[in-house]
Short mmCIF file of C-alpha atoms in Angstrom, two decimals:
data_model
loop_
_atom_site.label_atom_id
_atom_site.label_comp_id
_atom_site.label_asym_id
_atom_site.label_seq_id
_atom_site.Cartn_x
_atom_site.Cartn_y
_atom_site.Cartn_z
CA MET A 1 -16.20 -63.49 52.26
CA LEU A 2 -16.23 -60.57 49.58
CA ARG A 3 -17.01 -62.50 46.46
CA MET A 4 -15.00 -60.85 43.05
CA THR A 5 -16.29 -60.72 39.75
CA GLU A 6 -14.18 -61.71 37.24
CA PRO A 7 -13.03 -59.95 34.70
CA GLU A 8 -14.27 -61.91 31.71
CA THR A 9 -17.62 -61.37 33.20
CA ILE A 10 -17.67 -57.54 33.12
CA ALA A 11 -16.32 -57.64 29.97
CA ILE A 12 -19.23 -59.74 28.68
CA ASP A 13 -22.17 -57.55 30.95
CA LYS A 14 -23.49 -55.23 28.20
CA GLU A 15 -24.75 -53.33 30.80
CA LEU A 16 -21.23 -52.37 32.37
CA GLN A 17 -20.11 -51.16 29.13
CA LEU A 18 -19.73 -47.62 28.39
CA ASP A 19 -20.80 -45.58 25.57
CA TRP A 20 -17.91 -44.26 24.63
CA ASP A 21 -19.16 -41.97 21.44
CA LEU A 22 -21.25 -40.23 23.94
CA TYR A 23 -18.56 -39.50 26.04
CA ARG A 24 -16.35 -38.55 23.10
CA ASP A 25 -18.94 -35.79 21.72
CA VAL A 26 -19.89 -34.78 25.29
CA PRO A 27 -16.86 -35.13 27.77
CA ASP A 28 -18.64 -33.54 30.57
CA ALA A 29 -21.10 -36.34 30.91
CA ILE A 30 -18.32 -39.02 32.01
CA VAL A 31 -17.37 -36.70 34.82
CA GLN A 32 -21.07 -37.20 35.86
CA GLU A 33 -21.79 -40.86 34.98
CA GLU A 34 -18.58 -41.82 37.11
CA GLY A 35 -19.91 -39.64 40.11
CA LEU A 36 -23.48 -41.86 39.87
CA LEU A 37 -21.50 -44.95 39.56
CA LEU A 38 -19.66 -44.32 42.78
CA ASP A 39 -22.43 -43.45 44.40
CA TYR A 40 -24.31 -46.82 43.44
CA PHE A 41 -21.37 -48.63 44.39
CA ARG A 42 -20.87 -47.03 47.46
CA LYS A 43 -25.00 -48.16 48.55
CA LEU A 44 -24.23 -51.49 46.91
CA LYS A 45 -21.21 -52.05 49.31
CA PHE A 46 -23.10 -51.16 52.45
CA ILE A 47 -25.91 -53.51 51.56
CA TYR A 48 -23.87 -56.38 50.78
CA LEU A 49 -21.76 -56.04 53.57
CA GLU A 50 -24.55 -55.65 55.93
CA GLN A 51 -26.72 -58.96 54.40
CA GLU A 52 -23.19 -60.81 54.19
CA THR A 53 -22.45 -60.20 57.93
CA LYS A 54 -26.16 -60.87 58.65
CA LEU A 55 -25.89 -63.85 57.28
CA ARG A 56 -22.37 -65.41 58.63
CA PHE A 57 -23.62 -64.29 62.36
CA LEU A 58 -27.03 -66.03 61.89
CA ALA A 59 -25.34 -69.10 60.58
CA ASP A 60 -22.39 -69.10 63.40
CA LEU A 61 -25.26 -68.59 65.92
CA GLN A 62 -27.44 -71.57 64.73
CA ASP A 63 -26.75 -75.11 63.54
CA ASP A 64 -26.60 -76.06 59.81
CA PRO A 65 -29.17 -78.92 59.12
CA GLU A 66 -27.69 -79.66 55.53
CA THR A 67 -24.08 -80.17 56.94
CA GLY A 68 -24.73 -81.08 60.74
CA LEU A 69 -22.28 -78.54 61.75
CA GLU A 70 -22.70 -77.07 65.33
CA PRO A 71 -22.65 -73.32 65.73
CA GLN A 72 -18.97 -72.41 66.20
CA ILE A 73 -18.37 -70.42 69.63
CA LEU A 74 -15.25 -68.29 69.19
CA SER A 75 -13.09 -67.60 72.07
CA THR A 76 -11.50 -64.13 73.10
CA ALA A 77 -8.18 -65.00 71.23
CA ASP A 78 -10.40 -65.58 67.84
CA VAL A 79 -12.12 -62.60 68.19
CA ALA A 80 -9.00 -60.87 68.85
CA HIS A 81 -7.61 -62.38 65.97
CA ARG A 82 -10.34 -61.80 63.33
CA GLU A 83 -10.08 -58.18 64.90
CA GLN A 84 -6.51 -57.63 63.76
CA GLU A 85 -7.33 -59.78 60.58
CA CYS A 86 -10.28 -56.90 59.62
CA LYS A 87 -7.96 -54.08 60.67
CA ARG A 88 -5.30 -55.43 58.01
CA VAL A 89 -7.97 -55.97 55.35
CA LYS A 90 -9.66 -52.32 56.00
CA GLN A 91 -5.70 -50.93 56.06
CA GLN A 92 -5.03 -52.32 52.62
CA LEU A 93 -8.96 -51.07 51.17
CA VAL A 94 -7.35 -48.24 52.40
CA GLU A 95 -4.27 -48.26 51.27
CA ALA A 96 -6.00 -49.49 47.63
CA LYS A 97 -8.26 -46.06 47.78
CA THR A 98 -5.18 -43.86 48.38
CA ARG A 99 -3.61 -45.14 45.21
CA VAL A 100 -7.05 -45.21 43.23
CA ARG A 101 -6.99 -41.58 44.26
CA HIS A 102 -3.42 -40.46 43.17
CA LEU A 103 -4.04 -42.61 39.61
CA ARG A 104 -6.93 -40.73 39.36
CA THR A 105 -5.48 -37.11 40.19
CA ALA A 106 -2.14 -38.24 37.77
CA ILE A 107 -4.63 -39.15 34.68
CA ASP A 108 -6.45 -36.20 35.52
CA SER A 109 -3.68 -33.83 34.94
CA ILE A 110 -2.21 -35.88 32.20
CA ALA A 111 -5.80 -35.19 30.53
CA HIS A 112 -5.45 -31.29 30.97
CA ALA A 113 -1.83 -31.38 29.92
CA MET A 114 -2.67 -33.28 26.80
CA GLU A 115 -5.72 -31.24 25.43
CA GLU A 116 -3.50 -28.51 24.02
CA PRO A 117 -1.57 -31.02 22.12
CA CYS A 118 -4.48 -33.21 21.32
CA ASP A 119 -6.29 -29.82 19.77
CA ALA A 120 -2.92 -29.04 17.66
CA LEU A 121 -2.80 -32.70 16.73
CA ASP A 122 -6.50 -32.36 15.34
CA ALA A 123 -5.45 -29.17 13.52
CA GLU A 124 -2.44 -30.59 12.28
CA VAL A 125 -4.66 -33.66 11.10
CA ALA A 126 -7.16 -31.98 9.39
CA GLN A 127 -4.13 -29.63 7.44
CA ALA A 128 -2.62 -32.67 6.66
CA ALA A 129 -6.08 -34.17 5.09
CA ARG A 130 -6.32 -30.64 2.90
CA LEU A 131 -2.69 -30.82 1.84
CA LEU A 132 -3.31 -34.83 0.57
CA THR A 133 -6.79 -33.50 -1.13
CA ASP A 134 -4.78 -30.39 -2.75
CA ILE A 135 -1.65 -32.70 -3.61
CA THR A 136 -4.55 -35.29 -5.14
CA ASP A 137 -5.53 -32.63 -7.35
CA MET A 138 -2.90 -31.14 -7.94
CA GLU A 139 -1.64 -34.61 -9.68
CA LEU A 140 -4.48 -35.10 -11.57
CA GLU A 141 -4.40 -31.63 -12.57
CA LEU A 142 -0.48 -32.57 -13.99
CA ALA A 143 -1.70 -35.75 -15.38
CA LYS A 144 -4.62 -33.63 -17.48
CA THR A 145 -1.83 -30.98 -18.60
CA LYS A 146 0.48 -33.90 -19.92
CA ALA A 147 -2.18 -35.75 -21.41
CA ALA A 148 -3.38 -32.40 -23.45
CA GLU A 149 0.42 -31.62 -24.34
CA ARG A 150 1.55 -35.28 -24.91
CA THR A 151 4.11 -34.80 -22.64
CA HIS A 152 5.59 -38.18 -21.03
CA GLY A 153 8.15 -38.05 -18.18
CA ALA A 154 10.80 -35.66 -16.43
CA MET A 155 12.64 -33.28 -18.37
CA THR A 156 16.23 -33.82 -19.23
CA THR A 157 19.32 -32.30 -17.37
CA THR A 158 20.32 -30.44 -20.72
CA GLU A 159 16.17 -29.51 -20.57
CA ALA A 160 16.07 -28.26 -17.42
CA GLU A 161 19.19 -26.05 -17.81
CA ALA A 162 18.15 -24.38 -21.02
CA VAL A 163 14.81 -23.77 -19.01
CA CYS A 164 16.64 -22.30 -16.15
CA ASP A 165 18.52 -20.05 -18.79
CA ASP A 166 15.85 -18.91 -20.53
CA GLN A 167 14.04 -17.94 -17.41
CA ILE A 168 17.47 -16.58 -15.90
CA LEU A 169 17.20 -14.25 -18.96
CA ALA A 170 13.54 -13.39 -18.50
CA MET A 171 14.35 -12.10 -14.97
CA GLN A 172 17.08 -9.85 -16.13
CA ALA A 173 15.25 -8.59 -18.58
CA ILE A 174 12.39 -7.93 -16.34
CA ASP A 175 14.89 -6.44 -14.00
CA ASP A 176 16.28 -3.79 -16.54
CA GLU A 177 12.77 -2.90 -17.20
CA THR A 178 12.24 -2.20 -13.65
CA THR A 179 15.38 -0.13 -13.25
CA ARG A 180 14.79 1.82 -16.39
CA THR A 181 10.96 1.95 -15.17
CA MET A 182 12.26 3.78 -11.96
CA GLN A 183 14.64 6.47 -13.35
CA ASP A 184 11.74 7.55 -15.51
CA VAL A 185 9.61 7.47 -12.57
CA GLU A 186 12.59 9.42 -10.67
CA ALA A 187 12.98 11.97 -13.65
CA ALA A 188 9.31 12.56 -13.76
CA ARG A 189 9.42 13.25 -10.35
CA LYS A 190 11.89 15.56 -10.55
CA GLU A 191 10.18 17.35 -13.28
CA LEU A 192 7.29 17.72 -11.52
CA ALA A 193 8.57 18.91 -8.43
CA GLU A 194 9.98 21.76 -11.09
CA SER A 195 6.67 22.27 -12.37
CA VAL A 196 5.12 22.50 -8.84
CA ARG A 197 8.49 25.05 -8.10
CA THR A 198 7.36 27.51 -11.35
CA LEU A 199 3.79 27.12 -10.44
CA ASP A 200 4.38 28.15 -6.92
CA ARG A 201 6.41 31.19 -8.41
CA LEU A 202 3.75 31.81 -11.27
CA LYS A 203 1.13 31.86 -8.78
CA ALA A 204 2.98 34.48 -6.27
CA GLU A 205 3.77 36.58 -9.51
CA ARG A 206 -0.05 36.56 -10.25
CA ALA A 207 -0.69 37.21 -6.92
CA ALA A 208 1.93 40.56 -6.88
CA ALA A 209 0.34 41.23 -10.48
CA GLU A 210 -3.30 40.87 -9.51
CA LYS A 211 -2.34 43.15 -6.16
CA LEU A 212 -1.13 46.06 -8.32
CA ALA A 213 -4.38 46.19 -10.52
CA ASN A 214 -6.60 45.95 -7.57
CA ASP A 215 -4.18 48.67 -6.25
CA ALA A 216 -4.40 50.45 -9.89
CA ARG A 217 -7.86 50.26 -10.01
CA LEU A 218 -8.92 51.07 -6.30
CA GLY A 219 -6.63 54.25 -6.87
CA MET A 220 -7.50 58.00 -5.58
CA GLY A 221 -9.99 58.64 -8.18
CA ARG A 222 -13.20 59.61 -7.68
CA ASP A 223 -15.11 57.25 -10.40
CA ARG A 224 -15.32 54.02 -8.66
CA GLY A 225 -11.46 53.95 -7.98
CA ARG A 226 -10.26 55.05 -11.57
CA ASP A 227 -6.99 57.54 -11.20
CA TRP A 228 -7.87 59.84 -13.45
CA GLU A 229 -4.02 61.68 -13.07
CA LEU A 230 -2.48 57.86 -13.85
CA GLU A 231 -4.49 57.82 -17.42
CA ARG A 232 -4.09 61.27 -18.25
CA LEU A 233 0.02 60.52 -17.79
CA CYS A 234 -0.58 57.46 -19.79
CA ALA A 235 -2.34 59.32 -22.69
CA LYS A 236 0.05 62.16 -22.94
CA HIS A 237 2.99 59.16 -23.25
CA THR A 238 0.89 57.59 -25.72
CA SER A 239 0.77 60.67 -27.48
CA THR A 240 4.39 61.85 -27.08
CA LEU A 241 5.27 58.07 -28.31
CA GLU A 242 3.03 57.99 -31.72
CA SER A 243 4.40 61.80 -32.44
CA LEU A 244 8.15 60.44 -32.26
CA GLU A 245 6.99 57.53 -34.47
CA HIS A 246 5.60 59.93 -36.88
CA ALA A 247 8.17 62.21 -36.77
CA LEU A 248 10.95 59.71 -37.29
CA GLY A 249 9.10 57.96 -39.76
CA ILE A 250 8.59 54.87 -37.98
CA VAL A 251 6.16 52.22 -40.11
CA GLN A 252 6.32 49.21 -38.20
CA MET A 253 8.71 47.23 -35.34
CA THR A 254 9.50 43.63 -34.90
CA ALA A 255 11.56 41.18 -32.86
CA PRO A 256 12.17 38.00 -34.97
CA ASN A 257 14.64 36.82 -32.11
CA ALA A 258 15.31 37.97 -28.73
CA ASN A 259 19.01 39.76 -29.98
CA GLU A 260 17.23 41.05 -33.28
CA LEU A 261 15.47 43.99 -33.66
CA HIS A 262 13.81 45.07 -37.25
CA ILE A 263 12.71 48.94 -37.65
CA ILE A 264 10.59 49.71 -41.07
CA ILE A 265 10.97 53.46 -41.79
CA ALA A 266 9.40 55.25 -44.72
CA ARG A 267 10.92 57.69 -46.45
CA PRO A 268 9.78 61.66 -45.80
CA THR A 269 7.78 61.64 -49.27
CA ALA A 270 6.04 58.28 -48.75
CA LYS A 271 5.22 59.66 -45.36
CA ARG A 272 3.31 62.71 -46.86
CA ALA A 273 2.23 60.79 -49.68
CA ARG A 274 0.43 58.29 -46.42
CA ARG A 275 -1.07 61.45 -45.05
CA ARG A 276 -2.84 62.02 -48.10
CA SER A 277 -4.31 59.10 -48.72
CA THR A 278 -4.05 55.51 -47.70
CA ARG A 279 -4.05 54.20 -50.99
CA LYS A 280 -1.10 55.96 -52.32
CA SER A 281 1.04 55.40 -49.30
CA THR A 282 0.55 51.59 -50.08
CA ALA A 283 1.49 52.16 -53.41
CA ALA A 284 4.67 53.86 -52.37
CA GLU A 285 5.97 51.18 -50.00
CA GLU A 286 5.26 49.01 -52.98
CA GLU A 287 7.44 50.85 -55.23
CA GLY A 288 10.44 50.59 -52.23
CA GLU A 289 9.60 54.01 -50.39
CA HIS A 290 10.59 52.32 -47.18
CA ARG A 291 13.61 50.36 -45.78
CA THR A 292 14.22 48.11 -42.67
CA LEU A 293 17.00 49.27 -40.03
CA VAL A 294 18.08 45.84 -38.67
CA LEU A 295 19.74 46.33 -34.84
CA ARG A 296 21.67 43.44 -33.23
CA PHE A 297 22.28 43.36 -29.82
CA GLN A 298 25.19 41.24 -28.03
CA GLU A 299 22.42 40.27 -25.23
CA PRO A 300 18.75 40.76 -24.95
CA GLY A 301 18.58 44.58 -23.46
CA GLY A 302 22.27 44.98 -23.87
CA PRO A 303 24.31 47.32 -26.31
CA LEU A 304 24.28 47.10 -29.69
CA ALA A 305 26.41 44.83 -31.53
CA SER A 306 25.56 45.94 -35.53
CA MET A 307 23.51 47.60 -37.60
CA GLU A 308 22.38 46.85 -41.44
CA LEU A 309 19.75 48.78 -43.73
CA TRP A 310 18.10 46.80 -46.21
CA ASP A 311 15.86 47.37 -48.69
CA ALA A 312 11.93 47.10 -48.79
CA ASP A 313 11.87 44.24 -51.16
CA SER A 314 14.54 42.11 -50.27
CA THR A 315 16.81 41.43 -47.47
CA THR A 316 19.88 42.62 -49.33
CA PRO A 317 22.06 45.08 -46.93
CA VAL A 318 21.67 48.58 -49.17
CA ALA A 319 25.12 50.67 -49.29
CA MET A 320 25.65 53.65 -47.07
CA ASP A 321 27.27 56.76 -47.62
CA GLN A 322 30.01 57.96 -45.68
CA GLU A 323 28.39 60.28 -43.70
CA LEU A 324 25.52 57.67 -42.21
CA VAL A 325 28.44 54.88 -41.77
CA GLN A 326 30.18 57.20 -39.59
CA LEU A 327 27.02 58.40 -37.82
CA THR A 328 25.99 54.44 -37.16
CA LYS A 329 29.65 53.86 -35.72
CA GLN A 330 29.18 56.71 -33.73
CA ALA A 331 25.48 55.55 -32.47
CA ILE A 332 26.84 52.06 -31.97
CA HIS A 333 29.72 53.31 -29.40
CA THR A 334 27.73 55.12 -27.58
CA ASN A 335 24.83 52.68 -27.82
CA HIS A 336 22.62 55.11 -29.04
CA ALA A 337 19.50 53.47 -30.84
CA ALA A 338 17.48 56.35 -31.75
CA ALA A 339 20.53 58.60 -33.08
CA ILE A 340 20.91 55.45 -35.61
CA VAL A 341 17.00 55.85 -36.93
CA GLN A 342 16.98 59.70 -36.97
CA ALA A 343 20.80 59.02 -39.06
CA VAL A 344 18.99 56.51 -41.38
CA TRP A 345 15.71 58.67 -42.05
CA ARG A 346 17.84 61.96 -42.24
CA SER A 347 19.74 60.35 -44.90
CA TYR A 348 16.58 59.88 -46.90
CA THR A 349 16.18 63.70 -47.45
#
């Protein structure tokens, strides 16, 4: 019969103990070790069975000098009985092997299924360790802060409510400031958009003006594109304007605002004196030989609204005779500013 080794003997035998630390680091090594052990036990089984069978066969054929037993002679029925017993034992062995294989398959499937949970568990354990370390550090920092600020224990309910109220007020102030900032940003954005539109308009106007300037510079003339006809007309009109200015006695024209025009008109005597000598003309102006005609318009470029005649050294209106008043009323009615200038100049004579 086969001799089974007791479990206590296997546990005591250190040669059969596995190095689990090595297999934990190298999991594939346990599979290789298992294959080698299976091959070893398979060979050992056949060697043992062969040796045991030989010994029993020889013992059955020979006398035992120690015990004095004679060789056992088996009948056909005994052989058949033993064959049946061997078949039964072999069937039990096959069933045991089948159960072992099923258990091994179940263990392998469970091992594969537990691989990811084990990895997740290891990660969670590492995270928990880090959290414990962080909590310990925070507790240490909190203890240091309390020791530095000489605070002991937790806040009371009243203190906590006061702190919460202060935080709520601070958050409301920050919210209001954020709202105002967003409004300022929106206004600045609109202003920027308006500036961009104005810039685009100015660019378009500049491009048009440059085009007109290029067209004027590259006209029909001969000398590098100069338009002699245009220059002649400009010179003619300039001369005509200067002649009219001298004829009407206009010394200077200014516009203090968009609806008002100041025209300084010299007396005819002062005009002749200025032609003779610049020094005498200046002295005549200082003596009050010119007056300021103030024309007021209803809108820029619109009809005349009123007129006044000022003295040279003040803004006090000068009294006008009846004829000049009548002429100015007619000129204002007809919106004829040149007629007013001519009437004032005629009133000097």
